[in-house]
């Protein structure tokens, strides 16, 4: 695979979705690596276009160390190319699968990173709506900072794929069915209106998978998954040791009733989240002002 996209040379394919592929790109002048999301115009329907516009809007207007960064947009008659930050550590799903399950200290550190990114989004009334391990990418810290994140092996977690993300005021509700079933809040599976707390259920499911090795509930389809969520208790296998703080966070996030689920303030204030191997110093002092507008951001040629 070899193709030029502006100043970038496309090399290895990193992944493929329903209407886009992601490939590794290398700047021909500097040698720096990027991830290039390739969207075929031919496969863009109205909904896909809406999701793409939402993703671009969020990534171009907001920047945070725990969000994947958008560098540029390129266009041809056939494709749209999003030039994105390359996260060489892969996604959290692969990281978990390679290890079976994570040590609690590692899970705690990643949860700290995720909470920092979610707090940034929440403060701006943004709901992600598709939080899952595949959409959480792991980037290597600069060598000079790797020692600040020993629990994660020098990796920092970044939230990616904002296609389903929307602005949602704290008091408002949404009703669109979206997200990945295994990490989807029960109120979404039931077709009820939901608010930003749906993201917190997803966070709980992700934490459970990190420390146990699989999602908290399963099912062959949406209906079976919903039945299992409603009828089965949250069970941690006997061979898995989980600290009190971690268990408390799991219980507060995986409440079936969103009214009984923890608030964002409670989650952000949880000792387990705050006592984690916190963010490296550079992520705290990083400029979070909106970056300059990227070039060629319009979807139409």
Coordinates of N, CA and C in Angstrom, one line a residue, residues 25-214:
X25 N 0.2 7.1 8.2 CA 0.7 8.1 7.3 C 2.1 8.6 7.8
X26 N 2.9 8.9 6.9 CA 4.2 9.5 7.2 C 4.5 10.8 6.5
X27 N 4.8 11.8 7.2 CA 5.2 13.1 6.5 C 6.5 12.9 5.8
X28 N 6.4 13.1 4.5 CA 7.6 12.9 3.7 C 8.8 13.7 4.0
X29 N 8.5 14.9 4.5 CA 9.6 15.8 4.8 C 10.2 15.6 6.2
X30 N 9.3 15.5 7.2 CA 9.8 15.3 8.6 C 10.0 13.9 9.1
X31 N 9.2 13.0 8.4 CA 9.2 11.6 8.9 C 8.3 11.3 10.0
X32 N 7.6 12.3 10.5 CA 6.6 12.1 11.6 C 5.4 11.3 11.1
X33 N 4.9 10.5 12.1 CA 3.8 9.6 11.8 C 2.4 10.2 12.2
X34 N 1.4 9.9 11.4 CA 0.0 10.3 11.7 C -0.9 9.2 11.4
X35 N -2.1 9.3 11.9 CA -3.2 8.3 11.5 C -4.1 9.1 10.5
X36 N -4.4 8.5 9.4 CA -5.2 9.1 8.4 C -6.5 8.4 8.2
X37 N -7.6 9.0 8.6 CA -8.9 8.4 8.4 C -9.4 8.7 7.0
X38 N -9.7 7.7 6.3 CA -10.1 7.9 4.9 C -11.6 7.6 4.7
X39 N -12.3 8.6 4.3 CA -13.8 8.5 4.2 C -14.2 8.6 2.7
X40 N -14.8 7.5 2.3 CA -15.3 7.5 0.9 C -16.5 8.4 0.7
X41 N -16.5 9.3 -0.2 CA -17.7 10.2 -0.4 C -18.8 9.3 -0.9
X42 N -18.5 8.3 -1.7 CA -19.5 7.5 -2.3 C -20.4 6.8 -1.2
X43 N -19.8 6.4 -0.1 CA -20.5 5.7 0.9 C -21.1 6.6 2.0
X44 N -21.0 7.9 1.8 CA -21.5 8.9 2.8 C -23.0 9.1 2.6
X45 N -23.8 8.6 3.5 CA -25.2 9.0 3.4 C -25.5 10.2 4.3
X46 N -26.7 10.6 4.5 CA -27.0 11.8 5.2 C -26.6 11.6 6.7
X47 N -26.8 10.5 7.3 CA -26.5 10.3 8.7 C -24.9 10.2 8.9
X48 N -24.2 9.6 8.0 CA -22.8 9.5 8.0 C -22.2 10.9 7.9
X49 N -22.8 11.7 7.0 CA -22.3 13.1 6.8 C -22.5 13.9 8.1
X50 N -23.7 13.7 8.7 CA -23.9 14.5 9.9 C -22.9 14.1 11.0
X51 N -22.7 12.8 11.1 CA -21.7 12.3 12.1 C -20.3 12.9 11.9
X52 N -19.9 12.9 10.6 CA -18.6 13.4 10.2 C -18.5 14.8 10.5
X53 N -19.5 15.6 10.2 CA -19.5 17.0 10.5 C -19.4 17.3 12.0
X54 N -20.1 16.5 12.8 CA -20.0 16.6 14.2 C -18.6 16.3 14.7
X55 N -18.0 15.2 14.2 CA -16.7 14.9 14.7 C -15.7 16.0 14.3
X56 N -15.7 16.5 13.1 CA -14.8 17.6 12.7 C -15.0 18.8 13.6
X57 N -16.3 19.2 13.8 CA -16.6 20.4 14.6 C -16.0 20.3 16.0
X58 N -16.1 19.1 16.6 CA -15.6 18.9 18.0 C -14.1 18.9 18.0
X59 N -13.5 18.2 17.1 CA -12.0 18.1 17.1 C -11.3 19.4 16.7
X60 N -12.0 20.2 15.9 CA -11.3 21.4 15.5 C -11.5 22.5 16.5
X61 N -12.5 22.4 17.3 CA -12.8 23.5 18.3 C -12.4 23.2 19.7
X62 N -12.1 21.9 20.0 CA -11.7 21.6 21.3 C -10.4 20.7 21.3
X63 N -9.5 21.0 22.2 CA -8.3 20.2 22.3 C -7.9 19.9 23.7
X64 N -7.6 18.7 24.0 CA -7.2 18.3 25.4 C -6.3 17.1 25.2
X65 N -5.4 17.0 26.2 CA -4.4 15.9 26.1 C -5.0 14.5 26.1
X66 N -6.2 14.3 26.6 CA -6.9 13.0 26.6 C -7.9 12.9 25.5
X67 N -7.7 13.7 24.5 CA -8.5 13.6 23.2 C -7.5 13.5 22.1
X68 N -7.8 12.6 21.1 CA -7.0 12.5 19.9 C -7.1 13.8 19.2
X69 N -6.0 14.3 18.6 CA -6.0 15.6 18.0 C -6.1 15.5 16.5
X70 N -6.9 16.4 15.9 CA -7.0 16.6 14.5 C -6.1 17.6 14.0
X71 N -5.2 17.2 13.1 CA -4.2 18.1 12.5 C -4.6 18.9 11.3
X72 N -5.3 18.2 10.4 CA -5.6 18.8 9.1 C -6.7 17.9 8.4
X73 N -7.3 18.5 7.4 CA -8.2 17.8 6.5 C -7.8 17.9 5.1
X74 N -7.8 16.9 4.3 CA -7.5 16.9 2.9 C -8.7 16.4 2.2
X75 N -8.9 16.8 0.9 CA -10.1 16.4 0.1 C -9.7 16.1 -1.3
X76 N -10.3 15.1 -1.9 CA -10.3 14.8 -3.3 C -11.7 14.6 -3.8
X77 N -11.9 14.4 -5.0 CA -13.2 14.2 -5.5 C -13.8 12.9 -4.9
X78 N -13.0 11.9 -4.6 CA -13.5 10.6 -4.1 C -13.5 10.5 -2.6
X79 N -12.6 11.1 -1.9 CA -12.4 10.9 -0.5 C -12.2 12.1 0.3
X80 N -12.4 12.0 1.6 CA -12.1 13.0 2.6 C -11.1 12.4 3.5
X81 N -10.0 13.1 3.9 CA -8.9 12.5 4.7 C -8.8 13.4 6.0
X82 N -9.0 12.7 7.1 CA -8.7 13.4 8.4 C -7.3 13.0 8.8
X83 N -6.5 14.0 9.0 CA -5.1 13.8 9.5 C -5.1 13.9 11.0
X84 N -4.9 12.7 11.6 CA -5.1 12.7 13.1 C -3.8 12.3 13.8
X85 N -3.8 12.5 15.1 CA -2.7 12.1 15.9 C -2.6 10.6 15.9
X86 N -1.4 10.1 15.7 CA -1.1 8.6 15.7 C -0.8 8.1 17.1
X87 N -1.6 7.2 17.6 CA -1.4 6.6 18.9 C -0.8 5.2 18.7
X88 N 0.5 5.1 18.9 CA 1.2 3.9 18.6 C 1.0 2.7 19.5
X89 N 0.3 3.0 20.6 CA 0.0 1.9 21.6 C -1.3 1.2 21.2
X90 N -1.9 1.5 20.1 CA -3.1 0.8 19.7 C -4.3 1.2 20.6
X91 N -5.4 0.4 20.5 CA -6.6 0.8 21.3 C -6.6 -0.1 22.6
X92 N -7.5 0.4 23.5 CA -7.6 -0.3 24.8 C -8.1 -1.7 24.7
X93 N -8.9 -2.0 23.8 CA -9.4 -3.4 23.6 C -8.3 -4.3 23.3
X94 N -7.4 -4.0 22.4 CA -6.2 -4.8 22.1 C -5.3 -4.9 23.3
X95 N -5.2 -3.9 24.0 CA -4.3 -3.8 25.2 C -4.8 -4.8 26.2
X96 N -6.1 -4.8 26.4 CA -6.7 -5.7 27.4 C -6.6 -7.2 26.9
X97 N -6.9 -7.4 25.7 CA -6.9 -8.8 25.1 C -5.5 -9.4 25.2
X98 N -4.5 -8.6 25.0 CA -3.1 -9.1 25.0 C -2.7 -9.5 26.4
X99 N -3.5 -9.0 27.5 CA -3.1 -9.3 28.8 C -4.1 -10.1 29.6
X100 N -5.3 -10.4 29.0 CA -6.4 -11.1 29.7 C -7.2 -10.1 30.5
X101 N -6.6 -9.5 31.5 CA -7.1 -8.4 32.2 C -6.0 -7.6 32.8
X102 N -6.3 -6.4 33.3 CA -5.3 -5.4 33.7 C -5.1 -5.4 35.2
X103 N -3.9 -5.2 35.6 CA -3.7 -4.9 37.1 C -4.5 -3.7 37.5
X104 N -5.0 -3.7 38.7 CA -5.8 -2.7 39.1 C -5.1 -1.3 39.1
X105 N -3.9 -1.3 39.3 CA -3.1 0.0 39.3 C -3.1 0.6 37.9
X106 N -3.0 -0.3 36.9 CA -3.0 0.1 35.5 C -4.4 0.6 35.1
X107 N -5.4 -0.2 35.5 CA -6.8 0.3 35.2 C -7.1 1.6 35.9
X108 N -6.6 1.8 37.1 CA -6.9 3.0 37.8 C -6.2 4.2 37.1
X109 N -5.0 4.0 36.6 CA -4.3 5.1 35.9 C -5.1 5.4 34.6
X110 N -5.5 4.4 33.8 CA -6.3 4.7 32.6 C -7.6 5.4 33.0
X111 N -8.2 5.0 34.1 CA -9.5 5.6 34.5 C -9.3 7.1 34.8
X112 N -8.1 7.4 35.4 CA -7.8 8.8 35.7 C -7.7 9.6 34.4
X113 N -7.0 9.0 33.4 CA -6.9 9.7 32.1 C -8.3 9.9 31.5
X114 N -9.1 8.8 31.5 CA -10.4 8.9 30.9 C -11.3 9.9 31.6
X115 N -11.2 10.0 32.9 CA -12.0 10.9 33.7 C -11.6 12.4 33.3
X116 N -10.3 12.6 33.1 CA -9.8 13.9 32.8 C -10.4 14.4 31.4
X117 N -10.4 13.5 30.5 CA -11.0 13.8 29.2 C -12.5 14.0 29.2
X118 N -13.2 13.2 30.0 CA -14.6 13.3 30.1 C -15.0 14.6 30.8
X119 N -14.2 14.9 31.8 CA -14.5 16.2 32.6 C -14.4 17.4 31.6
X120 N -13.5 17.4 30.8 CA -13.3 18.4 29.8 C -14.5 18.5 28.9
X121 N -15.0 17.3 28.4 CA -16.2 17.3 27.5 C -17.4 17.7 28.3
X122 N -17.6 17.2 29.5 CA -18.8 17.4 30.3 C -18.9 18.9 30.6
X123 N -17.8 19.6 30.9 CA -17.8 21.0 31.2 C -18.2 21.8 30.0
X124 N -18.2 21.2 28.8 CA -18.6 21.9 27.6 C -19.9 21.3 27.1
X125 N -20.7 20.6 27.9 CA -22.0 20.0 27.6 C -21.9 19.1 26.4
X126 N -20.8 18.3 26.3 CA -20.6 17.3 25.3 C -20.8 15.9 25.8
X127 N -21.6 15.1 25.1 CA -21.8 13.7 25.4 C -21.2 12.9 24.2
X128 N -20.4 11.9 24.6 CA -19.7 11.1 23.5 C -20.6 10.1 22.8
X129 N -21.3 9.3 23.6 CA -22.3 8.4 23.2 C -21.8 7.1 22.5
X130 N -20.5 6.9 22.5 CA -20.0 5.7 21.9 C -18.7 5.3 22.6
X131 N -18.6 5.5 23.9 CA -17.4 5.1 24.7 C -17.3 3.6 24.7
X132 N -16.2 3.1 24.3 CA -15.9 1.6 24.4 C -14.4 1.5 24.2
X133 N -13.8 0.4 24.6 CA -12.4 0.2 24.6 C -11.8 0.5 23.2
X134 N -12.5 0.1 22.1 CA -12.0 0.4 20.8 C -11.8 1.8 20.4
X135 N -12.5 2.7 21.1 CA -12.5 4.1 20.9 C -11.6 4.9 21.9
X136 N -10.8 4.1 22.7 CA -9.9 4.7 23.6 C -8.5 4.3 23.2
X137 N -7.7 5.2 22.7 CA -6.4 4.9 22.1 C -5.3 5.2 23.1
X138 N -4.2 4.6 22.9 CA -3.0 4.7 23.8 C -1.8 5.2 23.1
X139 N -1.4 6.4 23.5 CA -0.2 7.0 22.9 C 1.0 6.9 23.8
X140 N 2.2 6.8 23.3 CA 3.4 6.8 24.1 C 3.8 8.2 24.5
X141 N 4.1 8.4 25.7 CA 4.6 9.7 26.2 C 6.0 9.9 25.7
X142 N 6.4 11.1 25.5 CA 7.8 11.4 25.2 C 8.7 10.7 26.2
X143 N 9.9 10.3 25.7 CA 10.8 9.5 26.5 C 11.1 10.2 27.8
X144 N 11.2 11.5 27.8 CA 11.5 12.3 29.0 C 10.4 12.3 30.0
X145 N 9.2 11.9 29.6 CA 8.1 11.9 30.5 C 7.5 10.5 30.8
X146 N 8.0 9.5 30.2 CA 7.5 8.1 30.4 C 7.6 7.7 31.8
X147 N 8.6 8.2 32.5 CA 8.7 7.8 34.0 C 7.6 8.3 34.8
X148 N 6.8 9.3 34.3 CA 5.7 9.8 35.1 C 4.5 9.0 35.1
X149 N 4.5 7.9 34.2 CA 3.3 7.1 34.1 C 3.8 5.6 34.2
X150 N 4.4 5.2 35.3 CA 4.9 3.8 35.4 C 3.8 2.8 35.3
X151 N 2.6 3.1 35.9 CA 1.5 2.1 35.9 C 1.0 1.7 34.6
X152 N 1.2 2.6 33.6 CA 0.7 2.3 32.2 C 1.8 2.0 31.3
X153 N 3.1 1.9 31.8 CA 4.2 1.6 30.9 C 4.5 2.8 30.0
X154 N 4.2 4.0 30.5 CA 4.5 5.2 29.7 C 3.5 5.5 28.7
X155 N 2.3 5.0 28.8 CA 1.2 5.2 27.9 C 0.2 6.2 28.5
X156 N -0.4 7.0 27.6 CA -1.5 7.9 28.0 C -2.7 7.6 27.2
X157 N -3.9 7.6 27.8 CA -5.1 7.2 27.1 C -5.8 8.5 26.5
X158 N -6.3 8.3 25.3 CA -6.9 9.4 24.6 C -8.3 8.9 24.0
X159 N -9.3 9.8 24.2 CA -10.6 9.5 23.6 C -10.6 9.8 22.2
X160 N -11.2 8.9 21.4 CA -11.3 9.0 19.9 C -12.7 8.8 19.4
X161 N -12.8 9.0 18.1 CA -14.1 8.7 17.4 C -15.3 9.5 18.0
X162 N -15.4 10.7 17.6 CA -16.4 11.6 18.1 C -17.6 11.7 17.1
X163 N -17.8 10.7 16.2 CA -18.9 10.8 15.3 C -20.3 10.8 15.9
X164 N -20.5 10.2 17.0 CA -21.8 10.2 17.7 C -21.9 11.3 18.7
X165 N -20.8 12.0 19.0 CA -20.8 13.0 20.1 C -21.7 14.2 19.7
X166 N -22.4 14.7 20.7 CA -23.3 15.8 20.5 C -23.2 16.8 21.7
X167 N -23.6 18.0 21.4 CA -23.8 19.0 22.5 C -25.1 18.6 23.2
X168 N -25.0 18.5 24.5 CA -26.2 18.1 25.2 C -26.2 18.9 26.6
X169 N -27.1 19.8 26.7 CA -27.1 20.6 28.0 C -27.5 19.6 29.1
X170 N -27.0 20.0 30.3 CA -27.2 19.1 31.5 C -28.6 18.6 31.7
X171 N -29.5 19.5 31.4 CA -30.9 19.2 31.7 C -31.7 18.6 30.5
X172 N -31.0 18.5 29.4 CA -31.7 18.0 28.2 C -31.5 16.5 28.0
X173 N -32.4 16.0 27.1 CA -32.4 14.5 26.9 C -32.2 14.3 25.4
X174 N -31.7 13.1 25.1 CA -31.5 12.6 23.7 C -32.3 11.3 23.6
X175 N -32.6 10.9 22.4 CA -33.3 9.7 22.2 C -32.9 8.9 21.0
X176 N -31.7 9.2 20.4 CA -31.2 8.5 19.3 C -30.5 7.2 19.7
X177 N -30.8 6.1 19.1 CA -30.1 4.8 19.4 C -28.7 4.8 18.8
X178 N -27.7 4.9 19.6 CA -26.4 4.8 19.0 C -25.4 4.3 20.1
X179 N -24.2 3.9 19.6 CA -23.3 3.4 20.5 C -23.1 1.9 20.3
X180 N -22.3 1.3 21.1 CA -22.0 -0.2 21.0 C -22.7 -0.9 22.1
X181 N -23.5 -1.9 21.7 CA -24.4 -2.6 22.6 C -23.8 -3.0 24.0
X182 N -22.7 -3.6 23.9 CA -22.1 -4.2 25.2 C -21.7 -3.1 26.2
X183 N -21.6 -1.8 25.7 CA -21.2 -0.7 26.6 C -22.4 0.3 26.6
X184 N -23.5 0.0 26.1 CA -24.6 0.9 26.0 C -25.5 0.9 27.3
X185 N -25.9 2.0 27.8 CA -26.7 2.1 29.0 C -28.0 1.5 28.7
X186 N -28.6 0.9 29.8 CA -29.9 0.2 29.6 C -31.0 1.1 29.1
X187 N -31.0 2.4 29.5 CA -32.1 3.3 29.1 C -32.0 3.5 27.6
X188 N -30.8 3.4 27.0 CA -30.7 3.5 25.5 C -31.2 2.2 24.9
X189 N -30.8 1.1 25.4 CA -31.3 -0.2 24.9 C -32.8 -0.3 24.9
X190 N -33.4 0.3 25.9 CA -34.9 0.3 26.1 C -35.6 1.3 25.2
X191 N -34.8 2.1 24.5 CA -35.4 3.1 23.6 C -36.0 4.3 24.4
X192 N -35.5 4.5 25.6 CA -36.0 5.6 26.4 C -35.1 6.8 26.2
X193 N -35.6 8.0 26.5 CA -34.7 9.2 26.4 C -33.6 9.1 27.5
X194 N -32.5 9.7 27.1 CA -31.3 9.6 28.0 C -30.6 10.9 28.1
X195 N -29.7 11.0 29.1 CA -28.9 12.2 29.2 C -27.4 11.8 29.2
X196 N -26.6 12.8 29.7 CA -25.1 12.5 29.7 C -24.7 11.4 30.6
X197 N -25.6 11.0 31.5 CA -25.3 9.9 32.4 C -25.1 8.5 31.7
X198 N -25.6 8.5 30.5 CA -25.4 7.3 29.7 C -24.0 7.0 29.4
X199 N -23.2 8.1 29.3 CA -21.7 7.9 29.2 C -21.1 7.3 30.4
X200 N -21.7 7.5 31.6 CA -21.1 7.0 32.8 C -21.3 5.5 32.9
X201 N -22.4 5.0 32.4 CA -22.6 3.5 32.4 C -21.5 2.9 31.5
X202 N -21.2 3.5 30.4 CA -20.2 3.0 29.5 C -18.8 3.0 30.2
X203 N -18.6 4.1 30.9 CA -17.3 4.1 31.7 C -17.2 3.0 32.7
X204 N -18.3 2.7 33.4 CA -18.4 1.6 34.3 C -18.1 0.2 33.6
X205 N -18.7 0.1 32.4 CA -18.5 -1.2 31.7 C -17.1 -1.3 31.2
X206 N -16.4 -0.2 30.9 CA -15.0 -0.2 30.4 C -14.1 -0.6 31.6
X207 N -14.4 0.0 32.8 CA -13.6 -0.3 34.0 C -13.7 -1.7 34.4
X208 N -15.0 -2.3 34.3 CA -15.2 -3.7 34.6 C -14.4 -4.6 33.7
X209 N -14.4 -4.2 32.4 CA -13.6 -5.1 31.4 C -12.1 -5.0 31.7
X210 N -11.7 -3.8 32.1 CA -10.2 -3.7 32.3 C -9.8 -4.6 33.5
X211 N -10.6 -4.6 34.6 CA -10.1 -5.4 35.7 C -10.6 -6.8 35.7
X212 N -11.6 -7.2 35.0 CA -12.1 -8.6 34.9 C -11.7 -9.3 33.7
X213 N -11.7 -8.5 32.5 CA -11.3 -9.2 31.3 C -12.4 -9.3 30.3
X214 N -13.6 -9.0 30.7 CA -14.8 -9.0 29.7 C -15.8 -8.0 30.2

